[in-house]
PDB file of C-alpha atoms in Angstrom:
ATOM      1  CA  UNK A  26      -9.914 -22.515  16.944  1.00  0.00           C
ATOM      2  CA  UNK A  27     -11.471 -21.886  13.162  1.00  0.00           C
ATOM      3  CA  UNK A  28      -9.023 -20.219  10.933  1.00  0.00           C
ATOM      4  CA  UNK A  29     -11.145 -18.753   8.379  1.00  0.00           C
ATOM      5  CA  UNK A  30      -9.137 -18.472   4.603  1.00  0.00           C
ATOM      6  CA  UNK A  31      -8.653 -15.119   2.823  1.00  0.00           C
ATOM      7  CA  UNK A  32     -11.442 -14.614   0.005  1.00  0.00           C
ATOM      8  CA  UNK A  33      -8.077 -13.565  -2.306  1.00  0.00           C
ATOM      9  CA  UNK A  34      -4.815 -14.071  -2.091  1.00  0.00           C
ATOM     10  CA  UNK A  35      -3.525 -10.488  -4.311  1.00  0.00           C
ATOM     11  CA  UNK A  36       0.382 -11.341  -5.308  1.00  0.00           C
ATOM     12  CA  UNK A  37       2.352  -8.486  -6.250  1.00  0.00           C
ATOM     13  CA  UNK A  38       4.683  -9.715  -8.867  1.00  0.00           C
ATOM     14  CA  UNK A  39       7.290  -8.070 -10.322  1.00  0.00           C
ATOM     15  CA  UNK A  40      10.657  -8.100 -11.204  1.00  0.00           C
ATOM     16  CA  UNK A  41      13.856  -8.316  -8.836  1.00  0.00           C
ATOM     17  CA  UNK A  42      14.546  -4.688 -10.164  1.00  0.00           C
ATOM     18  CA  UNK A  43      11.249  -3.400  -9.557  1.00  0.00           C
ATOM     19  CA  UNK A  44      11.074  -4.794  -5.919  1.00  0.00           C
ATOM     20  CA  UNK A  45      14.319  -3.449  -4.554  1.00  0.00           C
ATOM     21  CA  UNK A  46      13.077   0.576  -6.420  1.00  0.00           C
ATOM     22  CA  UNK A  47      10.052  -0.296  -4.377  1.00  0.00           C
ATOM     23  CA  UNK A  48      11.718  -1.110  -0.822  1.00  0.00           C
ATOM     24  CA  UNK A  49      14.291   1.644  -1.456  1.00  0.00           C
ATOM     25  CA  UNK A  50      11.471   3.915  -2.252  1.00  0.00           C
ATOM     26  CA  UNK A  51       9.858   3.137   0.566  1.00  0.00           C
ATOM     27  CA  UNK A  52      13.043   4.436   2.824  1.00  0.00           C
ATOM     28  CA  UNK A  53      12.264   2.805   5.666  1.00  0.00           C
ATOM     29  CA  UNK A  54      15.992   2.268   7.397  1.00  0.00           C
ATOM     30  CA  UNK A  55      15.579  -1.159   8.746  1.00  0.00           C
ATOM     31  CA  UNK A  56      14.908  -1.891   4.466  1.00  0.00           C
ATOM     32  CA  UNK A  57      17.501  -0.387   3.274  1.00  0.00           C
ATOM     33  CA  UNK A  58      20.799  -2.172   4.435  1.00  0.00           C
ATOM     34  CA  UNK A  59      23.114  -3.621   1.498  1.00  0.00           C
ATOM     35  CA  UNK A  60      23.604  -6.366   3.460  1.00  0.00           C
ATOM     36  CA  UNK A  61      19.759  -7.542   3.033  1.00  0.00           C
ATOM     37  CA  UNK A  62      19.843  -8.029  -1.082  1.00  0.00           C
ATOM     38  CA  UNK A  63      20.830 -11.381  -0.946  1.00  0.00           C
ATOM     39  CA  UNK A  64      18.209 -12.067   1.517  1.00  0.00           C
ATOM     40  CA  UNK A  65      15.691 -10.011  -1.040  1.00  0.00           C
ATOM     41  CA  UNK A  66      16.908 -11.895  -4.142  1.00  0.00           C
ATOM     42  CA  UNK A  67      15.982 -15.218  -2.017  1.00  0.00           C
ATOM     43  CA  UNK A  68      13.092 -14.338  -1.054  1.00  0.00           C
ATOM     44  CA  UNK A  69      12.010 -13.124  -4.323  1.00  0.00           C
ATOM     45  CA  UNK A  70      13.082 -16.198  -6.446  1.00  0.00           C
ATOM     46  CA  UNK A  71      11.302 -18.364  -3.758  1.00  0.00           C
ATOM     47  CA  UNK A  72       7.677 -16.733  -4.356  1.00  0.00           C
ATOM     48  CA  UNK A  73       6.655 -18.236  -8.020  1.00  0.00           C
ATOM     49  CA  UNK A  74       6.590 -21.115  -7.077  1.00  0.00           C
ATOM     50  CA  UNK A  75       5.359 -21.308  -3.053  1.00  0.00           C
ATOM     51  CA  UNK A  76       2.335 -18.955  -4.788  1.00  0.00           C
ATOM     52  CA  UNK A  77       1.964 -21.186  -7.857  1.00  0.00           C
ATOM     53  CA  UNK A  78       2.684 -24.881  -6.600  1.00  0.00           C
ATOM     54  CA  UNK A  79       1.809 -24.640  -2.851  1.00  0.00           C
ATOM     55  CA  UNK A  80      -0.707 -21.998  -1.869  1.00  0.00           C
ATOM     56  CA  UNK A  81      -4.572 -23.575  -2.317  1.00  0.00           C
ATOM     57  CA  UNK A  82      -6.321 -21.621   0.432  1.00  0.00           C
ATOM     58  CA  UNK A  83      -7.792 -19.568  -1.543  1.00  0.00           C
ATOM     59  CA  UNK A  84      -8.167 -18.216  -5.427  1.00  0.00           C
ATOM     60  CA  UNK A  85      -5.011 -15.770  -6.726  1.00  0.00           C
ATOM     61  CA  UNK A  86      -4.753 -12.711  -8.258  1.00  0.00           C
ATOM     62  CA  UNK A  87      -1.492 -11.620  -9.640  1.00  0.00           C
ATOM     63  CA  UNK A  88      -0.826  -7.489  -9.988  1.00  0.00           C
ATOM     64  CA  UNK A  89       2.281  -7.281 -12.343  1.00  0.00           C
ATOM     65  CA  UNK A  90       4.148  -4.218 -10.621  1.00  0.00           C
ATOM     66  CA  UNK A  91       5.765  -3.676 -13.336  1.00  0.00           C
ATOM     67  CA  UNK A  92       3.420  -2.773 -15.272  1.00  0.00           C
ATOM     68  CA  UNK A  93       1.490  -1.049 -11.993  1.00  0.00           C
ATOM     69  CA  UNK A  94       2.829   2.359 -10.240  1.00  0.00           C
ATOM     70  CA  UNK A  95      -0.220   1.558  -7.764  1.00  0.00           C
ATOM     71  CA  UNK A  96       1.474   4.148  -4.766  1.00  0.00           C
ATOM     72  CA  UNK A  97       2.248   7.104  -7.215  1.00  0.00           C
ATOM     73  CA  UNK A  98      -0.424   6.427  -9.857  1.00  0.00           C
ATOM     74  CA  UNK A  99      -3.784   7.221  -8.989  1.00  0.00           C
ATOM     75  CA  UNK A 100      -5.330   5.677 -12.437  1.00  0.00           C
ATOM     76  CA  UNK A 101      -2.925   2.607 -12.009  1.00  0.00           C
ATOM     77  CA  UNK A 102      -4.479   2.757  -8.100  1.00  0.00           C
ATOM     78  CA  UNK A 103      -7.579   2.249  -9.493  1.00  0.00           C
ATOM     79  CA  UNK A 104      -6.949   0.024 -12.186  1.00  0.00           C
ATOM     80  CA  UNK A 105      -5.316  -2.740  -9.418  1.00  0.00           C
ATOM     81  CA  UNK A 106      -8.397  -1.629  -7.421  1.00  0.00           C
ATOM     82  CA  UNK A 107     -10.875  -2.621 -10.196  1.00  0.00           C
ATOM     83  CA  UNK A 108      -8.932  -5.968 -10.794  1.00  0.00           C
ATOM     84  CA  UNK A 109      -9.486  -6.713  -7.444  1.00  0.00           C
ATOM     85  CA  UNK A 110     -12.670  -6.028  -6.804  1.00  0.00           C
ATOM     86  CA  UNK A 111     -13.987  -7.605 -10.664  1.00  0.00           C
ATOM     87  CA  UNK A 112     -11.743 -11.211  -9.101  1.00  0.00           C
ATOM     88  CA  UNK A 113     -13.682 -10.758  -5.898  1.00  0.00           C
ATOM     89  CA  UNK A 114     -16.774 -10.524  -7.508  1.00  0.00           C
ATOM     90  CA  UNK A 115     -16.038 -13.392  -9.846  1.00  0.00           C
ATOM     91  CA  UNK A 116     -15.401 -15.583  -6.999  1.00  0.00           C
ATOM     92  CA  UNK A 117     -18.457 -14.634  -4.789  1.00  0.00           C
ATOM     93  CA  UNK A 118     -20.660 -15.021  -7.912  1.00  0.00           C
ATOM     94  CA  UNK A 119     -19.434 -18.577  -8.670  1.00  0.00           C
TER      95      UNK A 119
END
């Protein structure tokens, strides 16, 4: 069975403090338990480098979330959008 790869991997990076305002302003319950924010930080300090040193299916493009309110900012919406689709065109013109 053919697996085909993803044209782009898009990473959202950001900081540890800018992930958890996310989740929590998400407010989905199952999200929002205390007890999870060691499994969070984990998670989060894992990602670098699985992104960086092990994922080669495809070419990466890294949002900085910090820097992007992409769910409450319609110009920083379409500024993510536009990085996107300028990598994807990059990569399909190559």
């Amino acid at each position: 069975n053919y697996k085909k790869a993803p044209d782009l991997m898009v990473y959202l990076s950001g900081s540890f403090e800018t992930i958890l305002k996310r989740i929590n302003n998400r407010g989905r319950g199952y999200e929002l338990d205390p007890d999870l924010y060691d499994y969070y930080k984990k998670l989060w300090e894992g990602y670098d480098e699985w992104v960086y040193k092990h994922y080669n299916a495809s070419p990466i493009v890294v949002i900085d979330i910090d820097k992007y309110d992409y769910v409450n900012n319609e110009k920083d919406r379409q500024e993510v959008l536009e990085i996107i689709k300028n990598k994807l065109k990059e990569i399909r013109n190559s």
